[in-house]
PDB file of C-alpha atoms in Angstrom:
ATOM      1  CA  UNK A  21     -79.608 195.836  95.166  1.00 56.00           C
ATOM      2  CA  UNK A  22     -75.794 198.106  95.685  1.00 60.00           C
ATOM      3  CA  UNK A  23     -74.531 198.629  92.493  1.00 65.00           C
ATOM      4  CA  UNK A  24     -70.697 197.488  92.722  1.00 67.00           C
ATOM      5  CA  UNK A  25     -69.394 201.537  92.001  1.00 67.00           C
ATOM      6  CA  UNK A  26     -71.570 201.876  95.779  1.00 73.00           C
ATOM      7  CA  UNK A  27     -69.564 199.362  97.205  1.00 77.00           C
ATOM      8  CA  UNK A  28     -66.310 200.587  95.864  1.00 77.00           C
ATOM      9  CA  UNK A  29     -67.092 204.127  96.974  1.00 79.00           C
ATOM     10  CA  UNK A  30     -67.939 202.687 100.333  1.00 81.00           C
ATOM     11  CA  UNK A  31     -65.097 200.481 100.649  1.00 82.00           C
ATOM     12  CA  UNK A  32     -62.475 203.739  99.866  1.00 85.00           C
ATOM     13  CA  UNK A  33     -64.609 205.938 102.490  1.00 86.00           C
ATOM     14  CA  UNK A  34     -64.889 203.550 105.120  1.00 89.00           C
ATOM     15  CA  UNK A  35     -60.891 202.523 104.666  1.00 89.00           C
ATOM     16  CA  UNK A  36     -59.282 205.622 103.175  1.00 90.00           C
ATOM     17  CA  UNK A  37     -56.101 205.559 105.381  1.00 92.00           C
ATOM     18  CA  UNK A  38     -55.899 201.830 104.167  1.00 92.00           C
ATOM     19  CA  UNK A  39     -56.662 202.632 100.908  1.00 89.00           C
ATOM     20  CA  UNK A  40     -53.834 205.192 100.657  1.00 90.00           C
ATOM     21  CA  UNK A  41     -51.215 203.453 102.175  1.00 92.00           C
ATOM     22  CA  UNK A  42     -51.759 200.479 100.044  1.00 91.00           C
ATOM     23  CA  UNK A  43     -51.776 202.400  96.536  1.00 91.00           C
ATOM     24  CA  UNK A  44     -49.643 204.547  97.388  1.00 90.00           C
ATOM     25  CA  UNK A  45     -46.864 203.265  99.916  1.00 92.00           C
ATOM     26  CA  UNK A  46     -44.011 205.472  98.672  1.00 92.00           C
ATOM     27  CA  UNK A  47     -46.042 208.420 100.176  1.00 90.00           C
ATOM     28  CA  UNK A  48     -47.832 207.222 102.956  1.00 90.00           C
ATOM     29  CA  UNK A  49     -45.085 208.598 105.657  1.00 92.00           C
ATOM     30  CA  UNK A  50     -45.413 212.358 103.818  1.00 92.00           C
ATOM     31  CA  UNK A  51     -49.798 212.017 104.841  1.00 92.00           C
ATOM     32  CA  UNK A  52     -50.991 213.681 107.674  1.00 93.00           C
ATOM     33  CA  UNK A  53     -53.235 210.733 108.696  1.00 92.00           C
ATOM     34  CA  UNK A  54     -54.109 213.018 112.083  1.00 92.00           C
ATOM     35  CA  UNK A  55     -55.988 215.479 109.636  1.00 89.00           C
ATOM     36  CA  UNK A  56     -59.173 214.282 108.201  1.00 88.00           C
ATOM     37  CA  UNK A  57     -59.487 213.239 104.410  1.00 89.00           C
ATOM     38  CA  UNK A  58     -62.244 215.478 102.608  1.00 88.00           C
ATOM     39  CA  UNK A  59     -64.014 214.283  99.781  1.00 87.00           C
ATOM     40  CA  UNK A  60     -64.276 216.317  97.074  1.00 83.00           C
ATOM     41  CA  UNK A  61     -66.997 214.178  94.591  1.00 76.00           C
ATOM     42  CA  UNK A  62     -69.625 217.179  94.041  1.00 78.00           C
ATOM     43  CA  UNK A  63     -67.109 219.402  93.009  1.00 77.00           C
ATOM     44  CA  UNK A  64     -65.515 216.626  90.532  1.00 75.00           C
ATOM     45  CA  UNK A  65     -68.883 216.024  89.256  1.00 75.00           C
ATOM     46  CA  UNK A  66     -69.651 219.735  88.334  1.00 75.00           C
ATOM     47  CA  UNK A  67     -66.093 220.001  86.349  1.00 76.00           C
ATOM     48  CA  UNK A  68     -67.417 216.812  84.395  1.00 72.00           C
ATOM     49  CA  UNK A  69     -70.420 217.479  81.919  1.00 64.00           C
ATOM     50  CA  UNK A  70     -72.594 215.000  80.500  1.00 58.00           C
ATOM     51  CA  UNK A  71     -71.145 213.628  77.288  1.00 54.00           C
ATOM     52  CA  UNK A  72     -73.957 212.030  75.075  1.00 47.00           C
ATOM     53  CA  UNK A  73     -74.978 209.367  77.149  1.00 46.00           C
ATOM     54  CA  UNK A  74     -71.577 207.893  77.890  1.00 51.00           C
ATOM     55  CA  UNK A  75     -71.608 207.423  81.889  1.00 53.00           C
ATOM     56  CA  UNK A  76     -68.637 209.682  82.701  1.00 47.00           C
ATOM     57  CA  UNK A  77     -67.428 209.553  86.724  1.00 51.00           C
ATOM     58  CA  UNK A  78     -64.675 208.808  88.186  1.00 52.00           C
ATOM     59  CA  UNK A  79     -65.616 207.135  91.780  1.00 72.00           C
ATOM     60  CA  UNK A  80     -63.591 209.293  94.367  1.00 81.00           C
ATOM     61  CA  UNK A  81     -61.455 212.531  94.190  1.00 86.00           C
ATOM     62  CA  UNK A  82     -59.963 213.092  97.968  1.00 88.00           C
ATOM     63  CA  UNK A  83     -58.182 215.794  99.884  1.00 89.00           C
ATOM     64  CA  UNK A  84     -55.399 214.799 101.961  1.00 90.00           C
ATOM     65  CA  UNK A  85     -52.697 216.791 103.393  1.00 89.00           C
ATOM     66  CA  UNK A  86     -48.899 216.249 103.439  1.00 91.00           C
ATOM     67  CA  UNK A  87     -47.198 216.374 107.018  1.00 92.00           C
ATOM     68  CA  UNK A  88     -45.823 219.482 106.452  1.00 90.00           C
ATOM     69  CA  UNK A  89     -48.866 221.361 105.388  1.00 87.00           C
ATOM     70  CA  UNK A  90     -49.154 220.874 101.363  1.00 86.00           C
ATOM     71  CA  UNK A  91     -52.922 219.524  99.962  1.00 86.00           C
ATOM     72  CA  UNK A  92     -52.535 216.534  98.272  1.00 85.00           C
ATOM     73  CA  UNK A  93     -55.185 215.262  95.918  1.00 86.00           C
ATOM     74  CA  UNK A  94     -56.217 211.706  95.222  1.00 83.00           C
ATOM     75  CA  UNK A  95     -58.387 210.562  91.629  1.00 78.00           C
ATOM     76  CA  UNK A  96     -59.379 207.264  91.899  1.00 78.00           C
ATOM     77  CA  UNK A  97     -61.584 205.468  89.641  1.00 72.00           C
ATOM     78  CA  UNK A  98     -62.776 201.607  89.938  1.00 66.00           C
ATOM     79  CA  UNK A  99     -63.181 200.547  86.469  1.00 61.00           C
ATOM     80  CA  UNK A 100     -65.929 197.847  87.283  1.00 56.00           C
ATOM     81  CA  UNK A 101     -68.374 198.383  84.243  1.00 52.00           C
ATOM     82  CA  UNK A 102     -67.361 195.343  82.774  1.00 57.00           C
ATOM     83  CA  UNK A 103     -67.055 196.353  79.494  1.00 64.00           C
ATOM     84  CA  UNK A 104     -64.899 197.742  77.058  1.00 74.00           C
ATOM     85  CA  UNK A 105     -64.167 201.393  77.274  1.00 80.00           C
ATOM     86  CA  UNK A 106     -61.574 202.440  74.412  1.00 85.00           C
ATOM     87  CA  UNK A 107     -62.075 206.358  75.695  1.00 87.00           C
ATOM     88  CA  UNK A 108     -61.038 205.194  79.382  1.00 86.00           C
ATOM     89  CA  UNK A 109     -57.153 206.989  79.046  1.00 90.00           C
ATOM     90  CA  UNK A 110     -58.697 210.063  77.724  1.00 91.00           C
ATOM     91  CA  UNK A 111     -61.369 210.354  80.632  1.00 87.00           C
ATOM     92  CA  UNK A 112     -58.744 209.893  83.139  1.00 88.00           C
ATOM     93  CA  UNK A 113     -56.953 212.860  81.438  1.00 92.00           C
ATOM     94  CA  UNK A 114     -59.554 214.985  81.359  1.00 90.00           C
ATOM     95  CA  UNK A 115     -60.584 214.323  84.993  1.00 87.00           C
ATOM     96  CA  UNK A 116     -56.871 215.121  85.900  1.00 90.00           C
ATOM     97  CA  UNK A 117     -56.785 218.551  83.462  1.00 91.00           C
ATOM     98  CA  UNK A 118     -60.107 220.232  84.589  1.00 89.00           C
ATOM     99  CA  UNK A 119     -58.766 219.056  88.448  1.00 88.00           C
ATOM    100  CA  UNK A 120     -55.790 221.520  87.638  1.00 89.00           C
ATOM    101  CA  UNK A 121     -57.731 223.996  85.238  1.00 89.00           C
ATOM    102  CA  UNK A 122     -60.474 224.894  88.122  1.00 87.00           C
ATOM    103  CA  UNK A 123     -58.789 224.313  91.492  1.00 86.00           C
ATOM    104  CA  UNK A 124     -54.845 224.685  90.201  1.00 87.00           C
ATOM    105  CA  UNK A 125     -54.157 221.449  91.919  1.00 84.00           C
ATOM    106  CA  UNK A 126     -52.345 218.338  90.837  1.00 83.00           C
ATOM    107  CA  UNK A 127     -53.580 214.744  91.399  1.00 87.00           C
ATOM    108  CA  UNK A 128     -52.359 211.368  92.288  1.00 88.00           C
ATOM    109  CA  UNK A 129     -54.203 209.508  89.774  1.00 89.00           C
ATOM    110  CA  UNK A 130     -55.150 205.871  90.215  1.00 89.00           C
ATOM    111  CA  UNK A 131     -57.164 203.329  87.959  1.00 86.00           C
ATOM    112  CA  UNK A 132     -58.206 199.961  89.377  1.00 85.00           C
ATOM    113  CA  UNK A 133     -59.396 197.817  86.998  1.00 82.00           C
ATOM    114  CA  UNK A 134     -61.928 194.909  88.334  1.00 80.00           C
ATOM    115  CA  UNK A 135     -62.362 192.789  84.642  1.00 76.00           C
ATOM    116  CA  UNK A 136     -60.499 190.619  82.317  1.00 74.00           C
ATOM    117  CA  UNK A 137     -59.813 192.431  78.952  1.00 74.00           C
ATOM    118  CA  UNK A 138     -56.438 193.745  79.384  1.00 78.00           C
ATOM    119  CA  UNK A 139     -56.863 195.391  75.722  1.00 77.00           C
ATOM    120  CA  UNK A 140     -58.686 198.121  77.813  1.00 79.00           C
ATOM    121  CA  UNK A 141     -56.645 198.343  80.671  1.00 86.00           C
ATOM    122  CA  UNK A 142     -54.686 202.023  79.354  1.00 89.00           C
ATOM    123  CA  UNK A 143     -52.202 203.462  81.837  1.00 92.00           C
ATOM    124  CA  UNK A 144     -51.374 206.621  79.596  1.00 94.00           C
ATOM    125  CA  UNK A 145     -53.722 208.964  77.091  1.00 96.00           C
ATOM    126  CA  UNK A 146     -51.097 209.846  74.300  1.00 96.00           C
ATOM    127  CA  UNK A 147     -52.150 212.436  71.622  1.00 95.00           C
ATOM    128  CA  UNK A 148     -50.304 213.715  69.100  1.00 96.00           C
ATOM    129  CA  UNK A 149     -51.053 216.277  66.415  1.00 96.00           C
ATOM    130  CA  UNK A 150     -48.879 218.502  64.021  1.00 97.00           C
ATOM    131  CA  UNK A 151     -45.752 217.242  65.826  1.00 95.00           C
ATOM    132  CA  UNK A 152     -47.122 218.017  68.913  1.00 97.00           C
ATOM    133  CA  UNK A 153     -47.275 215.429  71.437  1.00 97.00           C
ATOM    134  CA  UNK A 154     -49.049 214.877  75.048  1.00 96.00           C
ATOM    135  CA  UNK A 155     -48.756 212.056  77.088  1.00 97.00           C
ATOM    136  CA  UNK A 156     -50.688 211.721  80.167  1.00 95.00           C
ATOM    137  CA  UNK A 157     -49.615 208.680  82.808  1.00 96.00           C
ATOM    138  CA  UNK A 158     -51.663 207.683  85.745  1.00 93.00           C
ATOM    139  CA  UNK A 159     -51.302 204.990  88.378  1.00 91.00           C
ATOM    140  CA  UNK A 160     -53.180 201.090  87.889  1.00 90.00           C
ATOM    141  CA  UNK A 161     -53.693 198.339  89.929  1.00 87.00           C
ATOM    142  CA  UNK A 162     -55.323 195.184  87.914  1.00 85.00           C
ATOM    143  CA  UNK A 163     -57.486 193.212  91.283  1.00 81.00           C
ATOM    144  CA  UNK A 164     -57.455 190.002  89.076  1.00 80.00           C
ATOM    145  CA  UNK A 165     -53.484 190.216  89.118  1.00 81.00           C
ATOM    146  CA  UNK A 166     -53.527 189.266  92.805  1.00 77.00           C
ATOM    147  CA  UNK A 167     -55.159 186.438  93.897  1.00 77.00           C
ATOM    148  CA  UNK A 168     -57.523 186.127  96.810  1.00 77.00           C
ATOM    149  CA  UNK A 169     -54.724 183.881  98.686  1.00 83.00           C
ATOM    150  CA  UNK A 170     -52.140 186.860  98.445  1.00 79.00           C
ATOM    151  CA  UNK A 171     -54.367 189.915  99.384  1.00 77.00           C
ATOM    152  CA  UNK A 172     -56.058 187.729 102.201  1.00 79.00           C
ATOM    153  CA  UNK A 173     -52.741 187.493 103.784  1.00 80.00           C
ATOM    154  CA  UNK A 174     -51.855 191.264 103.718  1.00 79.00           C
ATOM    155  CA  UNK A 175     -52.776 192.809 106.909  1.00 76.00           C
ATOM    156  CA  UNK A 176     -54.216 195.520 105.031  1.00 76.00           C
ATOM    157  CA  UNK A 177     -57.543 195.167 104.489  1.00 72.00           C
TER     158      UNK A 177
END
C-alpha cells in the first residue's frame, strides 16, 4: 500500500510547475520554468535530526530559479498525519532556520493541511522570552476549504 506523504511527494514531483503556480501565483512570472526544479530532500533531511520518536519531515524542499538568475527555495509540507500536532509551527520554523543557517538561503514556506481540526492548523511559531519576541509566518492552504466542485473546475491540475 502508498502511504498518502508518497502520493503527495509524487503529486508535487510529477506537477511542480503546477504546483508552483498554483501556491504561489504572485511569483510564478519571476520562475524560470525553462530551468529545471532540483530537489533538495537529502540535504533537508540531514539538517533535521531525529527528535525522540516524533516523525519530523517536511515532504519537499525545491530549487527553483528566478528569471533573472536568483535561487529561489520552496518548503512544502503536506500535513496529512491526521492527527494533532501542537509542535507543527515550531517544526516549520526550524525547517526554515537550519534552511538559512547551513545553505544561507531563504524559503518560500508552505503548509497544506489535508484534516479537519483547525485548532492545529498554525500559520506562525511565536516565541517570546525576557521581552524578546520572534514570530515566524509561513504560507497555508486548508484542501478541505475548497471543495471538489471548485478545484475540479480549475484548469490546474
Amino acid at each position: 500500500m502508498i502511504s498518502k506523504d508518497t502520493l503527495w511527494k509524487g503529486i508535487i514531483e510529477n506537477l511542480v510547475d503546477d504546483f508552483i503556480i498554483y501556491f504561489f501565483p504572485e511569483y510564478a512570472d519571476e520562475i524560470d520554468f525553462e530551468q529545471a526544479f532540483e530537489f533538495l530532500d537529502t540535504e533537508l533531511q540531514k539538517i533535521i535530526p531525529d527528535n525522540q520518536g516524533i516523525d519530523r519531515h517536511a515532504d519537499k524542499l525545491i530549487k527553483a530559479w528566478f528569471k533573472e538568475g536568483e535561487e529561489v527555495w520552496f518548503l512544502v509540507h503536506v500535513e496529512v498525519q491526521g492527527y494533532p500536532d501542537p509542535h507543527f509551527a515550531q517544526r516549520m520554523y526550524e525547517y526554515a532556520y537550519r534552511i538559512r543557517d547551513k545553505f544561507q538561503h531563504s524559503v518560500a514556506a508552505l503548509a497544506i493541511y489535508t484534516d479537519w481540526d483547525r485548532r492545529y492548523h498554525f500559520k506562525e511559531f511565536r516565541e517570546t522570552f525576557m521581552d524578546t519576541t520572534l514570530i515566524y509566518q509561513f504560507n497555508t492552504y486548508v484542501l478541505r476549504d475548497h471543495s471538489p466542485e471548485v478545484l475540479a473546475q480549475d484548469a490546474n491540475p
